[in-house]
CSV table of C-alpha atoms and ligand atoms in Angstrom, one decimal:
chain,number,residue,atom,x,y,z
S,1,MET,CA,-50.6,-5.6,-59.5
S,2,THR,CA,-48.0,-3.3,-57.9
S,3,HIS,CA,-50.4,-1.9,-55.4
S,4,MET,CA,-50.9,-5.3,-53.8
S,5,LYS,CA,-48.8,-6.4,-50.9
S,6,LYS,CA,-45.8,-8.5,-51.5
S,7,TYR,CA,-45.8,-11.9,-49.9
S,8,LEU,CA,-42.6,-13.6,-48.7
S,9,ILE,CA,-43.6,-17.0,-47.3
S,10,GLY,CA,-41.0,-19.4,-45.9
S,11,ASN,CA,-41.8,-23.1,-46.0
S,12,TRP,CA,-39.6,-25.1,-43.8
S,13,LYS,CA,-41.2,-28.4,-44.8
S,14,SER,CA,-40.1,-31.3,-42.4
S,15,HIS,CA,-36.9,-29.5,-41.3
S,16,LYS,CA,-35.7,-28.3,-37.9
S,17,ASN,CA,-36.3,-29.0,-34.3
S,18,ALA,CA,-37.5,-26.6,-31.5
S,19,SER,CA,-34.1,-25.2,-30.6
S,20,GLN,CA,-33.1,-24.7,-34.3
S,21,ALA,CA,-36.5,-22.9,-34.8
S,22,GLU,CA,-35.8,-20.5,-31.9
S,23,ALA,CA,-32.3,-19.9,-33.1
S,24,TRP,CA,-33.7,-19.1,-36.6
S,25,VAL,CA,-36.0,-16.4,-35.2
S,26,LEU,CA,-33.1,-14.8,-33.2
S,27,GLU,CA,-30.9,-14.8,-36.3
S,28,PHE,CA,-33.7,-13.3,-38.4
S,29,ASP,CA,-34.0,-10.5,-35.8
S,30,GLN,CA,-30.3,-9.9,-35.9
S,31,ALA,CA,-29.9,-10.0,-39.6
S,32,LEU,CA,-32.9,-7.8,-40.5
S,33,VAL,CA,-32.0,-4.2,-41.4
S,34,GLY,CA,-34.7,-1.6,-41.0
S,35,VAL,CA,-38.4,-2.2,-40.6
S,36,VAL,CA,-40.8,-4.3,-42.6
S,37,ASP,CA,-44.0,-2.4,-43.2
S,38,PRO,CA,-46.8,-5.0,-42.7
S,39,GLU,CA,-49.0,-2.9,-45.0
S,40,GLN,CA,-46.6,-3.4,-47.9
S,41,THR,CA,-45.0,-6.7,-47.2
S,42,VAL,CA,-46.2,-10.0,-45.6
S,43,VAL,CA,-43.4,-12.0,-44.1
S,44,ALA,CA,-44.4,-15.4,-42.8
S,45,VAL,CA,-42.6,-18.5,-41.7
S,46,CYS,CA,-44.3,-21.9,-41.8
S,47,PRO,CA,-42.7,-24.5,-39.4
S,48,PRO,CA,-43.8,-28.1,-38.8
S,49,TYR,CA,-46.7,-28.2,-36.2
S,50,PRO,CA,-44.6,-29.2,-33.1
S,51,LEU,CA,-42.4,-26.1,-33.5
S,52,LEU,CA,-45.3,-23.6,-33.6
S,53,GLY,CA,-45.1,-22.9,-29.9
S,54,SER,CA,-41.3,-22.4,-30.0
S,55,VAL,CA,-41.6,-20.1,-33.0
S,56,GLN,CA,-44.4,-18.1,-31.5
S,57,ALA,CA,-42.6,-17.7,-28.2
S,58,ALA,CA,-39.4,-16.7,-29.9
S,59,ILE,CA,-41.2,-14.1,-32.0
S,60,GLY,CA,-42.9,-12.8,-28.8
S,61,GLN,CA,-39.4,-12.2,-27.4
S,62,ALA,CA,-37.9,-10.7,-30.5
S,63,SER,CA,-37.6,-7.0,-31.1
S,64,PRO,CA,-40.9,-5.1,-31.6
S,65,ARG,CA,-40.2,-4.7,-35.3
S,66,VAL,CA,-39.9,-8.4,-35.8
S,67,ALA,CA,-42.7,-9.2,-33.3
S,68,ASN,CA,-45.0,-6.9,-35.3
S,69,SER,CA,-44.1,-8.1,-38.8
S,70,LEU,CA,-43.1,-11.8,-38.7
S,71,LYS,CA,-46.2,-14.0,-39.1
S,72,ILE,CA,-46.7,-17.7,-38.7
S,73,GLY,CA,-48.2,-20.1,-41.1
S,74,ILE,CA,-48.8,-23.9,-41.2
S,75,GLN,CA,-48.0,-26.3,-44.1
S,76,ASP,CA,-51.2,-28.3,-44.1
S,77,LEU,CA,-54.5,-28.7,-42.2
S,78,SER,CA,-57.0,-31.4,-41.6
S,79,PRO,CA,-59.9,-31.4,-44.1
S,80,PHE,CA,-62.1,-32.1,-41.1
S,81,PRO,CA,-63.0,-30.2,-37.9
S,82,LEU,CA,-62.2,-31.4,-34.4
S,83,GLY,CA,-63.2,-35.1,-34.0
S,84,LYS,CA,-62.3,-38.7,-34.6
S,85,TYR,CA,-59.5,-38.3,-37.2
S,86,THR,CA,-56.4,-40.0,-35.8
S,87,GLY,CA,-53.2,-38.3,-36.8
S,88,GLU,CA,-54.8,-35.2,-38.3
S,89,VAL,CA,-54.4,-31.6,-37.0
S,90,ALA,CA,-57.6,-29.6,-37.1
S,91,VAL,CA,-57.8,-25.8,-36.9
S,92,GLY,CA,-59.4,-26.2,-33.5
S,93,ASN,CA,-56.3,-28.0,-32.2
S,94,MET,CA,-54.3,-24.8,-32.9
S,95,LYS,CA,-56.4,-22.4,-30.9
S,96,GLY,CA,-54.1,-20.1,-29.1
S,97,PHE,CA,-51.5,-20.0,-31.9
S,98,ASP,CA,-51.4,-16.9,-34.0
S,99,ILE,CA,-51.7,-18.7,-37.3
S,100,GLU,CA,-52.4,-16.4,-40.2
S,101,TYR,CA,-51.6,-18.5,-43.3
S,102,ALA,CA,-51.9,-22.2,-44.3
S,103,ILE,CA,-50.0,-23.6,-47.3
S,104,LEU,CA,-52.5,-26.1,-48.8
S,105,GLY,CA,-52.2,-28.6,-51.6
S,106,HIS,CA,-48.4,-28.4,-51.9
S,107,SER,CA,-47.2,-30.7,-54.7
S,108,GLU,CA,-45.3,-32.8,-52.2
S,109,ARG,CA,-48.6,-33.5,-50.4
S,110,ARG,CA,-50.3,-34.3,-53.6
S,111,ARG,CA,-47.4,-36.6,-54.6
S,112,TYR,CA,-46.6,-38.4,-51.3
S,113,PHE,CA,-49.9,-38.2,-49.5
S,114,GLN,CA,-52.4,-38.5,-52.4
S,115,GLU,CA,-54.1,-35.1,-51.8
S,116,ASP,CA,-56.6,-34.3,-54.4
S,117,HIS,CA,-58.5,-31.1,-55.5
S,118,HIS,CA,-61.5,-32.1,-53.4
S,119,SER,CA,-59.5,-32.6,-50.1
S,120,VAL,CA,-57.7,-29.3,-50.8
S,121,ALA,CA,-61.0,-27.6,-51.2
S,122,GLN,CA,-62.2,-29.0,-47.8
S,123,LYS,CA,-59.0,-27.7,-46.2
S,124,VAL,CA,-59.6,-24.3,-47.8
S,125,ASP,CA,-63.0,-24.3,-46.2
S,126,GLN,CA,-61.6,-25.2,-42.8
S,127,ALA,CA,-58.9,-22.5,-43.0
S,128,LEU,CA,-61.4,-19.8,-44.0
S,129,GLN,CA,-63.8,-20.7,-41.3
S,130,ALA,CA,-61.0,-20.1,-38.8
S,131,GLY,CA,-59.9,-16.8,-40.4
S,132,ILE,CA,-56.7,-18.3,-41.8
S,133,VAL,CA,-55.7,-17.3,-45.3
S,134,PRO,CA,-55.2,-20.3,-47.6
S,135,ILE,CA,-52.1,-20.3,-49.8
S,136,VAL,CA,-53.2,-22.9,-52.4
S,137,CYS,CA,-50.4,-24.4,-54.4
S,138,VAL,CA,-50.9,-25.3,-58.0
S,139,ASP,CA,-49.0,-26.3,-61.1
S,140,ASP,CA,-50.3,-25.0,-64.4
S,141,GLU,CA,-51.8,-28.3,-65.6
S,142,TYR,CA,-54.3,-28.4,-62.7
S,143,ALA,CA,-54.6,-24.8,-61.7
S,144,GLN,CA,-58.0,-24.7,-63.4
S,145,ALA,CA,-59.3,-28.0,-62.0
S,146,GLN,CA,-58.3,-26.9,-58.5
S,147,ALA,CA,-60.1,-23.5,-58.9
S,148,GLN,CA,-63.2,-25.4,-60.1
S,149,ALA,CA,-63.2,-27.5,-57.0
S,150,LEU,CA,-63.5,-24.4,-54.9
S,151,PRO,CA,-66.7,-22.3,-54.5
S,152,PRO,CA,-65.9,-19.0,-56.4
S,153,ASP,CA,-66.4,-16.9,-53.2
S,154,GLN,CA,-63.7,-19.1,-51.5
S,155,ALA,CA,-61.4,-19.1,-54.4
S,156,ALA,CA,-61.4,-15.3,-54.4
S,157,GLN,CA,-60.2,-15.3,-50.7
S,158,CYS,CA,-57.1,-17.5,-51.4
S,159,VAL,CA,-53.5,-16.6,-52.2
S,160,VAL,CA,-52.4,-18.9,-55.0
S,161,ALA,CA,-48.9,-20.1,-55.3
S,162,TYR,CA,-47.8,-21.2,-58.8
S,163,GLU,CA,-45.2,-23.9,-58.2
S,164,PRO,CA,-44.0,-25.8,-61.3
S,165,VAL,CA,-43.0,-29.2,-59.9
S,166,GLU,CA,-39.7,-29.5,-61.7
S,167,ALA,CA,-38.6,-26.2,-60.3
S,168,ILE,CA,-39.1,-27.2,-56.6
S,169,GLY,CA,-35.9,-27.8,-54.8
S,170,SER,CA,-34.0,-28.4,-58.0
S,171,GLY,CA,-32.1,-25.2,-58.5
S,172,HIS,CA,-33.9,-24.8,-61.8
S,173,ASN,CA,-36.2,-21.9,-61.3
S,174,GLN,CA,-38.7,-21.4,-64.1
S,175,PRO,CA,-37.7,-18.4,-66.4
S,176,VAL,CA,-39.8,-15.3,-65.6
S,177,HIS,CA,-41.2,-15.1,-69.2
S,178,GLU,CA,-42.7,-18.6,-68.8
S,179,VAL,CA,-44.1,-17.7,-65.3
S,180,LYS,CA,-45.8,-14.5,-66.5
S,181,PRO,CA,-48.6,-16.0,-68.6
S,182,ILE,CA,-49.4,-18.6,-65.9
S,183,VAL,CA,-49.8,-15.8,-63.4
S,184,GLN,CA,-52.4,-14.2,-65.8
S,185,LEU,CA,-54.1,-17.6,-66.3
S,186,ILE,CA,-54.4,-18.1,-62.5
S,187,LYS,CA,-55.9,-14.6,-62.0
S,188,ALA,CA,-58.4,-15.4,-64.8
S,189,GLU,CA,-59.4,-18.6,-62.9
S,190,TYR,CA,-59.4,-17.3,-59.3
S,191,GLY,CA,-60.1,-13.6,-59.6
S,192,GLU,CA,-57.8,-10.8,-58.6
S,193,VAL,CA,-56.1,-12.8,-55.9
S,194,PRO,CA,-52.4,-12.5,-55.0
S,195,VAL,CA,-50.4,-14.9,-57.1
S,196,LEU,CA,-47.0,-16.1,-55.8
S,197,TYR,CA,-44.2,-18.0,-57.6
S,198,GLY,CA,-42.4,-20.9,-55.9
S,199,GLY,CA,-39.6,-23.1,-57.1
S,200,SER,CA,-35.8,-22.5,-56.4
S,201,VAL,CA,-36.3,-18.9,-55.5
S,202,ASP,CA,-33.1,-17.4,-54.0
S,203,VAL,CA,-31.4,-14.0,-53.4
S,204,SER,CA,-30.1,-14.0,-57.0
S,205,ASN,CA,-33.5,-14.3,-58.7
S,206,VAL,CA,-36.1,-13.1,-56.2
S,207,ALA,CA,-36.3,-9.5,-57.6
S,208,GLU,CA,-37.3,-10.8,-61.0
S,209,TYR,CA,-40.2,-12.8,-59.6
S,210,LEU,CA,-41.3,-9.9,-57.4
S,211,SER,CA,-41.6,-7.7,-60.5
S,212,ILE,CA,-44.2,-10.0,-62.1
S,213,THR,CA,-46.0,-11.6,-59.1
S,214,ASN,CA,-47.3,-10.7,-55.7
S,215,GLY,CA,-44.6,-12.6,-53.9
S,216,VAL,CA,-42.7,-15.8,-53.5
S,217,LEU,CA,-43.1,-19.1,-51.7
S,218,VAL,CA,-39.6,-20.2,-50.6
S,219,GLY,CA,-38.4,-23.6,-49.4
S,220,GLY,CA,-34.7,-24.2,-49.3
S,221,ALA,CA,-33.7,-20.5,-49.1
S,222,SER,CA,-35.9,-20.0,-46.1
S,223,LEU,CA,-34.0,-22.4,-43.9
S,224,LYS,CA,-31.2,-20.1,-43.1
S,225,ALA,CA,-32.4,-16.9,-41.4
S,226,ASP,CA,-29.8,-14.6,-43.0
S,227,GLU,CA,-30.7,-15.9,-46.5
S,228,PHE,CA,-34.4,-15.4,-45.9
S,229,VAL,CA,-33.7,-11.9,-44.6
S,230,GLY,CA,-32.0,-11.2,-48.0
S,231,LEU,CA,-35.2,-12.1,-49.7
S,232,VAL,CA,-37.2,-10.0,-47.3
S,233,GLN,CA,-35.0,-7.0,-48.0
S,234,ALA,CA,-35.5,-7.5,-51.7
S,235,ALA,CA,-39.3,-7.6,-51.3
S,236,ASN,CA,-39.4,-4.6,-49.0
S,237,ILE,CA,-37.7,-2.3,-51.5
S,238,SER,CA,-38.9,-3.5,-54.9
N,301,PGA,P1,-37.8,-24.5,-53.0
N,301,PGA,O1,-39.2,-25.0,-52.5
N,301,PGA,O2,-37.7,-23.0,-52.8
N,301,PGA,O3,-36.8,-25.3,-52.1
N,301,PGA,O4,-37.7,-24.8,-54.4
N,301,PGA,C1,-40.4,-24.2,-52.8
N,301,PGA,C2,-41.6,-24.9,-52.2
N,301,PGA,O5,-41.7,-26.2,-52.3
N,301,PGA,O6,-42.5,-24.3,-51.7
């Protein structure tokens, strides 16, 4: 597991406006110490769709070390291609943006927007067709069902984020000894994919999770650039 890259994915959810997004990239650049080796550590930030342009432009204007290592992801994706789907954002709509990752099937989307395993599978297909790496979010009780909804060759191309619902945004991160067996269970279902942990990750606990997973998906602690940099520094040295 240790030879795999470490993933540090920031999920802004429905937070921030364009000027706050630009300020975040600037602060990230100022706070980062040293260089992130993209071969070792994937660092990505996932803003709301309307902020993609601002974030991409700000990264383009940042120092080369940030411009080379800070990647962009999205938080959702239409299950359909371009077409008559009012309100949806298809991969084709985002042509021109350097999007490398897509968080798919987050529990907030399953809970508030009735996403199911089938629609998540359609989104995975859309992402992969566009060369975007899906980060599929699961809780332990449906990790298997979600895997079974995916063609095995597609499941093997995903990053899987284990996010116990009660740990998200609660300050109650799941103890590492409880996370460990679920990481193994997910690898058994999906293949040797990178498995991340998400749920109240912060600077005080990130190192523990990085020692038993391939990275972390971070909500609250990604909103302040200096805090997120603290996580990046931990990932880059562990
Ligand atoms: P949190 O969110 O870090 O605020 O718990 C994680 C997530 O929902 O991805």
